[in-house]
Amino acid sequence: MEKNGENRYLFIDGLRGLAIVNMVVFHFLYDVYVVSGRDPGWYFLPGIRIWQQAICHTFILVAGFVWRFGEKNSLRRGLFFHLCGALVSFVTWAALPKEAIRFGILSFMGSAVLLMILLHKCFQRIPAWAGLSASVACFALLRNVQYGVVSIGGRMLWEIPKALYQMKVLAPFGFPSPDFSSGDYFPILPWMFLFLAGYFLYPLLERREAWRRTARRRIPLLCAIGQKSIWIYLIHQPVCMGVCLLLGKIR
């Protein structure tokens, strides 16, 4: 398990480290091209959206995978994530109102960790393979819930009642109102199901000795970065924007 000492899953730290390095590079380029207005279409270039989503998917899947390791401290961790999310929201609103983050990935992480306090006893009774399959299916079906539809493979299956999108308090749950905007939006639906996919994936892999051997392997440098991922996340955007200002990329 991901604990101190010899039994720590260092490979998981390495995955976090790889994701955070990619995120810093992505956000630096986003600041250069999009925030500066030099190339607003950069985000929509082939592969860029996939790159961004791969980073986010990694963070959320890993967070669900390791939830059990910090189960006893879930309340404290959940509240800490929410506090960090609120700080990010305030700073982005003050510095770049048009790019202000409302219910971003840290706020989602806080919500997911806290929800699992209530759901864990129920979910641990579900066979891991069934939970994983259901979570992946629900995530795929609800991937476009913020746009008002239940779909699969780009094909709409059901249109969600528009009334849900008229109540501003439902934005954190995946039903943003027409005037809602955020530079980084990760509502509970559908992302909770990706978190649950990681949660159910853990017992399937844990029973495999080959996985346990692999998971204890250290990935040089990335492991150290991964263990400090939350702090890097909090400071990286001001640093990226500062570098851009020095280079004259943001006006």
mmCIF file of C-alpha atoms in Angstrom:
data_model
loop_
_atom_site.group_PDB
_atom_site.id
_atom_site.type_symbol
_atom_site.label_atom_id
_atom_site.label_comp_id
_atom_site.label_asym_id
_atom_site.label_seq_id
_atom_site.Cartn_x
_atom_site.Cartn_y
_atom_site.Cartn_z
ATOM 1 C CA MET A 1 0.000 0.000 0.000
ATOM 2 C CA GLU A 2 0.973 3.640 -0.369
ATOM 3 C CA LYS A 3 2.483 3.974 3.089
ATOM 4 C CA ASN A 4 5.705 5.201 4.547
ATOM 5 C CA GLY A 5 8.571 2.756 4.374
ATOM 6 C CA GLU A 6 9.248 -0.258 2.222
ATOM 7 C CA ASN A 7 5.589 -0.946 1.398
ATOM 8 C CA ARG A 8 4.910 2.429 -0.207
ATOM 9 C CA TYR A 9 3.651 2.194 -3.754
ATOM 10 C CA LEU A 10 6.335 4.379 -5.298
ATOM 11 C CA PHE A 11 5.061 3.716 -8.814
ATOM 12 C CA ILE A 12 1.876 5.624 -7.944
ATOM 13 C CA ASP A 13 3.978 8.590 -6.828
ATOM 14 C CA GLY A 14 5.759 8.369 -10.181
ATOM 15 C CA LEU A 15 2.455 8.463 -12.064
ATOM 16 C CA ARG A 16 1.423 11.543 -10.108
ATOM 17 C CA GLY A 17 4.800 13.098 -10.849
ATOM 18 C CA LEU A 18 4.435 12.438 -14.566
ATOM 19 C CA ALA A 19 0.940 13.942 -14.533
ATOM 20 C CA ILE A 20 2.017 17.063 -12.639
ATOM 21 C CA VAL A 21 4.974 17.674 -14.980
ATOM 22 C CA ASN A 22 2.646 17.393 -17.976
ATOM 23 C CA MET A 23 0.154 19.704 -16.290
ATOM 24 C CA VAL A 24 2.769 22.403 -15.656
ATOM 25 C CA VAL A 25 3.918 22.265 -19.288
ATOM 26 C CA PHE A 26 0.326 22.295 -20.533
ATOM 27 C CA HIS A 27 -0.671 25.298 -18.419
ATOM 28 C CA PHE A 28 2.464 27.197 -19.419
ATOM 29 C CA LEU A 29 1.604 26.723 -23.086
ATOM 30 C CA TYR A 30 -2.035 27.591 -22.343
ATOM 31 C CA ASP A 31 -0.906 30.876 -20.818
ATOM 32 C CA VAL A 32 1.367 31.579 -23.796
ATOM 33 C CA TYR A 33 -1.200 30.863 -26.485
ATOM 34 C CA VAL A 34 -4.695 31.245 -25.015
ATOM 35 C CA VAL A 35 -4.489 33.648 -22.066
ATOM 36 C CA SER A 36 -2.250 35.986 -24.058
ATOM 37 C CA GLY A 37 -4.591 35.769 -27.039
ATOM 38 C CA ARG A 38 -1.743 34.883 -29.393
ATOM 39 C CA ASP A 39 -3.442 31.719 -30.615
ATOM 40 C CA PRO A 40 -6.867 31.160 -28.957
ATOM 41 C CA GLY A 41 -7.432 28.116 -31.162
ATOM 42 C CA TRP A 42 -4.389 26.316 -29.722
ATOM 43 C CA TYR A 43 -6.527 24.437 -27.191
ATOM 44 C CA PHE A 44 -8.593 22.937 -30.005
ATOM 45 C CA LEU A 45 -5.661 21.664 -32.056
ATOM 46 C CA PRO A 46 -5.569 17.887 -32.685
ATOM 47 C CA GLY A 47 -4.070 16.134 -29.694
ATOM 48 C CA ILE A 48 -4.129 19.097 -27.287
ATOM 49 C CA ARG A 49 -7.551 18.263 -25.868
ATOM 50 C CA ILE A 50 -6.521 14.596 -25.570
ATOM 51 C CA TRP A 51 -3.332 15.623 -23.757
ATOM 52 C CA GLN A 52 -5.266 17.789 -21.299
ATOM 53 C CA GLN A 53 -7.845 15.086 -20.628
ATOM 54 C CA ALA A 54 -5.158 12.427 -20.135
ATOM 55 C CA ILE A 55 -3.600 14.560 -17.385
ATOM 56 C CA CYS A 56 -6.921 15.032 -15.580
ATOM 57 C CA HIS A 57 -7.941 11.394 -15.974
ATOM 58 C CA THR A 58 -4.653 10.289 -14.423
ATOM 59 C CA PHE A 59 -5.048 12.509 -11.355
ATOM 60 C CA ILE A 60 -8.638 11.447 -10.680
ATOM 61 C CA LEU A 61 -8.133 7.734 -11.367
ATOM 62 C CA VAL A 62 -5.073 7.643 -9.093
ATOM 63 C CA ALA A 63 -6.942 9.569 -6.371
ATOM 64 C CA GLY A 64 -9.666 6.928 -6.363
ATOM 65 C CA PHE A 65 -7.103 4.129 -6.427
ATOM 66 C CA VAL A 66 -5.315 5.366 -3.297
ATOM 67 C CA TRP A 67 -8.394 6.492 -1.342
ATOM 68 C CA ARG A 68 -8.201 3.499 1.006
ATOM 69 C CA PHE A 69 -4.644 4.389 1.990
ATOM 70 C CA GLY A 70 -5.771 7.605 3.631
ATOM 71 C CA GLU A 71 -9.205 6.429 4.750
ATOM 72 C CA LYS A 72 -8.676 7.373 8.394
ATOM 73 C CA ASN A 73 -7.783 10.936 7.434
ATOM 74 C CA SER A 74 -10.474 11.364 4.778
ATOM 75 C CA LEU A 75 -12.320 14.143 6.573
ATOM 76 C CA ARG A 76 -9.170 16.195 7.006
ATOM 77 C CA ARG A 77 -7.984 15.537 3.444
ATOM 78 C CA GLY A 78 -11.376 16.339 1.944
ATOM 79 C CA LEU A 79 -11.614 19.645 3.787
ATOM 80 C CA PHE A 80 -8.011 20.477 2.872
ATOM 81 C CA PHE A 81 -8.715 19.915 -0.827
ATOM 82 C CA HIS A 82 -11.784 22.130 -0.591
ATOM 83 C CA LEU A 83 -9.774 24.857 1.140
ATOM 84 C CA CYS A 84 -7.122 24.681 -1.600
ATOM 85 C CA GLY A 85 -9.839 24.759 -4.250
ATOM 86 C CA ALA A 86 -11.366 27.868 -2.680
ATOM 87 C CA LEU A 87 -7.935 29.520 -2.615
ATOM 88 C CA VAL A 88 -7.397 28.762 -6.315
ATOM 89 C CA SER A 89 -10.864 30.128 -7.123
ATOM 90 C CA PHE A 90 -10.175 33.373 -5.268
ATOM 91 C CA VAL A 91 -6.729 33.913 -6.785
ATOM 92 C CA THR A 92 -7.869 33.226 -10.349
ATOM 93 C CA TRP A 93 -10.927 35.456 -9.888
ATOM 94 C CA ALA A 94 -8.735 38.289 -8.605
ATOM 95 C CA ALA A 95 -5.999 37.918 -11.227
ATOM 96 C CA LEU A 96 -7.905 36.787 -14.340
ATOM 97 C CA PRO A 97 -11.680 37.101 -13.899
ATOM 98 C CA LYS A 98 -12.375 35.637 -17.351
ATOM 99 C CA GLU A 99 -10.338 32.535 -16.469
ATOM 100 C CA ALA A 100 -11.644 32.232 -12.894
ATOM 101 C CA ILE A 101 -11.907 28.640 -11.692
ATOM 102 C CA ARG A 102 -15.181 27.597 -10.106
ATOM 103 C CA PHE A 103 -15.428 24.033 -8.851
ATOM 104 C CA GLY A 104 -12.146 22.965 -10.364
ATOM 105 C CA ILE A 105 -10.299 19.708 -9.881
ATOM 106 C CA LEU A 106 -9.267 20.404 -6.268
ATOM 107 C CA SER A 107 -12.864 21.144 -5.258
ATOM 108 C CA PHE A 108 -13.924 17.943 -6.975
ATOM 109 C CA MET A 109 -11.212 15.956 -5.182
ATOM 110 C CA GLY A 110 -12.406 17.308 -1.861
ATOM 111 C CA SER A 111 -15.988 16.330 -2.642
ATOM 112 C CA ALA A 112 -15.025 12.841 -3.840
ATOM 113 C CA VAL A 113 -12.912 12.118 -0.759
ATOM 114 C CA LEU A 114 -15.706 13.260 1.556
ATOM 115 C CA LEU A 115 -18.398 11.345 -0.335
ATOM 116 C CA MET A 116 -16.394 8.143 0.003
ATOM 117 C CA ILE A 117 -16.641 8.421 3.781
ATOM 118 C CA LEU A 118 -20.363 7.807 3.335
ATOM 119 C CA LEU A 119 -20.157 5.350 0.442
ATOM 120 C CA HIS A 120 -17.208 3.118 1.347
ATOM 121 C CA LYS A 121 -19.043 0.661 3.594
ATOM 122 C CA CYS A 122 -21.644 0.087 0.907
ATOM 123 C CA PHE A 123 -19.245 -0.081 -2.028
ATOM 124 C CA GLN A 124 -16.805 -2.465 -0.387
ATOM 125 C CA ARG A 125 -19.545 -5.109 -0.517
ATOM 126 C CA ILE A 126 -19.710 -4.849 -4.316
ATOM 127 C CA PRO A 127 -17.443 -7.232 -6.283
ATOM 128 C CA ALA A 128 -14.553 -5.165 -7.594
ATOM 129 C CA TRP A 129 -14.996 -6.286 -11.211
ATOM 130 C CA ALA A 130 -18.684 -5.318 -11.138
ATOM 131 C CA GLY A 131 -17.980 -1.953 -9.521
ATOM 132 C CA LEU A 132 -15.244 -1.175 -12.039
ATOM 133 C CA SER A 133 -17.422 -2.137 -15.001
ATOM 134 C CA ALA A 134 -20.377 -0.098 -13.744
ATOM 135 C CA SER A 135 -18.195 2.924 -12.968
ATOM 136 C CA VAL A 136 -16.611 2.949 -16.428
ATOM 137 C CA ALA A 137 -20.028 2.548 -18.082
ATOM 138 C CA CYS A 138 -21.583 5.363 -16.043
ATOM 139 C CA PHE A 139 -18.623 7.654 -16.707
ATOM 140 C CA ALA A 140 -18.954 7.052 -20.453
ATOM 141 C CA LEU A 141 -22.723 7.612 -20.431
ATOM 142 C CA LEU A 142 -22.567 10.797 -18.341
ATOM 143 C CA ARG A 143 -19.464 12.257 -19.971
ATOM 144 C CA ASN A 144 -21.537 15.044 -21.563
ATOM 145 C CA VAL A 145 -23.984 15.628 -18.725
ATOM 146 C CA GLN A 146 -22.891 19.258 -18.410
ATOM 147 C CA TYR A 147 -24.120 19.765 -21.973
ATOM 148 C CA GLY A 148 -27.556 18.388 -21.148
ATOM 149 C CA VAL A 149 -27.364 14.915 -22.641
ATOM 150 C CA VAL A 150 -26.697 11.304 -21.793
ATOM 151 C CA SER A 151 -24.710 9.897 -24.694
ATOM 152 C CA ILE A 152 -22.365 7.171 -25.818
ATOM 153 C CA GLY A 153 -19.755 7.507 -28.528
ATOM 154 C CA GLY A 154 -21.123 10.900 -29.523
ATOM 155 C CA ARG A 155 -24.657 9.527 -29.979
ATOM 156 C CA MET A 156 -27.296 11.130 -27.779
ATOM 157 C CA LEU A 157 -29.401 8.644 -25.846
ATOM 158 C CA TRP A 158 -31.414 10.965 -23.632
ATOM 159 C CA GLU A 159 -31.836 14.686 -23.145
ATOM 160 C CA ILE A 160 -31.642 15.722 -19.498
ATOM 161 C CA PRO A 161 -34.489 17.985 -18.269
ATOM 162 C CA LYS A 162 -33.480 21.610 -18.797
ATOM 163 C CA ALA A 163 -34.935 22.598 -15.431
ATOM 164 C CA LEU A 164 -31.875 21.099 -13.723
ATOM 165 C CA TYR A 165 -29.683 23.663 -15.471
ATOM 166 C CA GLN A 166 -31.675 26.627 -14.214
ATOM 167 C CA MET A 167 -30.651 26.147 -10.580
ATOM 168 C CA LYS A 168 -27.219 27.623 -9.945
ATOM 169 C CA VAL A 169 -26.670 25.500 -6.827
ATOM 170 C CA LEU A 170 -26.536 22.378 -9.013
ATOM 171 C CA ALA A 171 -23.412 23.465 -10.934
ATOM 172 C CA PRO A 172 -21.070 21.416 -8.667
ATOM 173 C CA PHE A 173 -23.141 18.320 -9.468
ATOM 174 C CA GLY A 174 -22.763 18.639 -13.245
ATOM 175 C CA PHE A 175 -25.716 20.866 -14.145
ATOM 176 C CA PRO A 176 -24.261 24.333 -14.875
ATOM 177 C CA SER A 177 -26.642 27.207 -15.480
ATOM 178 C CA PRO A 178 -26.430 29.102 -18.804
ATOM 179 C CA ASP A 179 -24.387 31.930 -17.228
ATOM 180 C CA PHE A 180 -21.923 29.580 -15.501
ATOM 181 C CA SER A 181 -18.284 29.735 -16.574
ATOM 182 C CA SER A 182 -15.073 28.266 -15.232
ATOM 183 C CA GLY A 183 -11.508 27.943 -16.429
ATOM 184 C CA ASP A 184 -11.333 24.451 -14.928
ATOM 185 C CA TYR A 185 -14.640 22.643 -14.298
ATOM 186 C CA PHE A 186 -14.840 19.171 -12.746
ATOM 187 C CA PRO A 187 -18.353 18.519 -11.444
ATOM 188 C CA ILE A 188 -19.287 15.475 -9.395
ATOM 189 C CA LEU A 189 -21.022 14.022 -12.450
ATOM 190 C CA PRO A 190 -19.419 12.424 -14.393
ATOM 191 C CA TRP A 191 -16.031 12.610 -12.647
ATOM 192 C CA MET A 192 -17.105 10.755 -9.502
ATOM 193 C CA PHE A 193 -17.435 7.638 -11.615
ATOM 194 C CA LEU A 194 -13.833 7.915 -12.821
ATOM 195 C CA PHE A 195 -12.776 8.281 -9.179
ATOM 196 C CA LEU A 196 -14.810 5.142 -8.390
ATOM 197 C CA ALA A 197 -13.163 3.307 -11.278
ATOM 198 C CA GLY A 198 -9.831 3.847 -9.530
ATOM 199 C CA TYR A 199 -11.373 2.839 -6.205
ATOM 200 C CA PHE A 200 -12.586 -0.500 -7.612
ATOM 201 C CA LEU A 201 -9.419 -1.062 -9.649
ATOM 202 C CA TYR A 202 -7.288 -1.198 -6.507
ATOM 203 C CA PRO A 203 -8.550 -4.558 -5.105
ATOM 204 C CA LEU A 204 -8.297 -6.147 -8.563
ATOM 205 C CA LEU A 205 -4.629 -5.230 -8.880
ATOM 206 C CA GLU A 206 -3.709 -5.670 -5.214
ATOM 207 C CA ARG A 207 -4.277 -9.406 -5.370
ATOM 208 C CA ARG A 208 -1.673 -9.742 -8.152
ATOM 209 C CA GLU A 209 1.899 -10.234 -6.989
ATOM 210 C CA ALA A 210 3.286 -8.937 -10.290
ATOM 211 C CA TRP A 211 1.497 -5.632 -9.700
ATOM 212 C CA ARG A 212 2.746 -5.338 -6.131
ATOM 213 C CA ARG A 213 6.338 -5.829 -7.289
ATOM 214 C CA THR A 214 5.925 -3.241 -10.042
ATOM 215 C CA ALA A 215 4.175 -0.770 -7.749
ATOM 216 C CA ARG A 216 7.113 -0.669 -5.343
ATOM 217 C CA ARG A 217 9.566 0.394 -8.024
ATOM 218 C CA ARG A 218 10.848 3.936 -7.820
ATOM 219 C CA ILE A 219 10.754 6.173 -10.876
ATOM 220 C CA PRO A 220 13.686 8.561 -10.363
ATOM 221 C CA LEU A 221 12.749 12.223 -9.827
ATOM 222 C CA LEU A 222 9.085 11.674 -10.751
ATOM 223 C CA CYS A 223 8.444 9.933 -7.424
ATOM 224 C CA ALA A 224 9.733 12.929 -5.497
ATOM 225 C CA ILE A 225 7.673 15.292 -7.644
ATOM 226 C CA GLY A 226 4.564 13.149 -7.196
ATOM 227 C CA GLN A 227 4.854 13.242 -3.414
ATOM 228 C CA LYS A 228 4.691 17.058 -3.566
ATOM 229 C CA SER A 229 2.018 17.262 -6.276
ATOM 230 C CA ILE A 230 -0.533 19.292 -4.299
ATOM 231 C CA TRP A 231 1.996 22.014 -3.470
ATOM 232 C CA ILE A 232 3.283 22.113 -7.039
ATOM 233 C CA TYR A 233 -0.296 22.449 -8.250
ATOM 234 C CA LEU A 234 -0.928 25.409 -5.966
ATOM 235 C CA ILE A 235 2.145 27.377 -7.027
ATOM 236 C CA HIS A 236 2.680 26.351 -10.641
ATOM 237 C CA GLN A 237 0.181 28.688 -12.324
ATOM 238 C CA PRO A 238 1.468 31.912 -10.697
ATOM 239 C CA VAL A 239 4.994 30.801 -11.608
ATOM 240 C CA CYS A 240 3.999 30.014 -15.207
ATOM 241 C CA MET A 241 2.270 33.366 -15.591
ATOM 242 C CA GLY A 242 5.216 35.151 -14.033
ATOM 243 C CA VAL A 243 7.593 33.528 -16.515
ATOM 244 C CA CYS A 244 5.276 34.477 -19.365
ATOM 245 C CA LEU A 245 5.173 38.084 -18.176
ATOM 246 C CA LEU A 246 8.969 38.187 -18.015
ATOM 247 C CA LEU A 247 9.166 36.786 -21.522
ATOM 248 C CA GLY A 248 6.571 39.235 -22.756
ATOM 249 C CA LYS A 249 4.089 36.502 -23.679
ATOM 250 C CA ILE A 250 1.226 37.982 -21.674
ATOM 251 C CA ARG A 251 0.227 41.599 -22.066
#
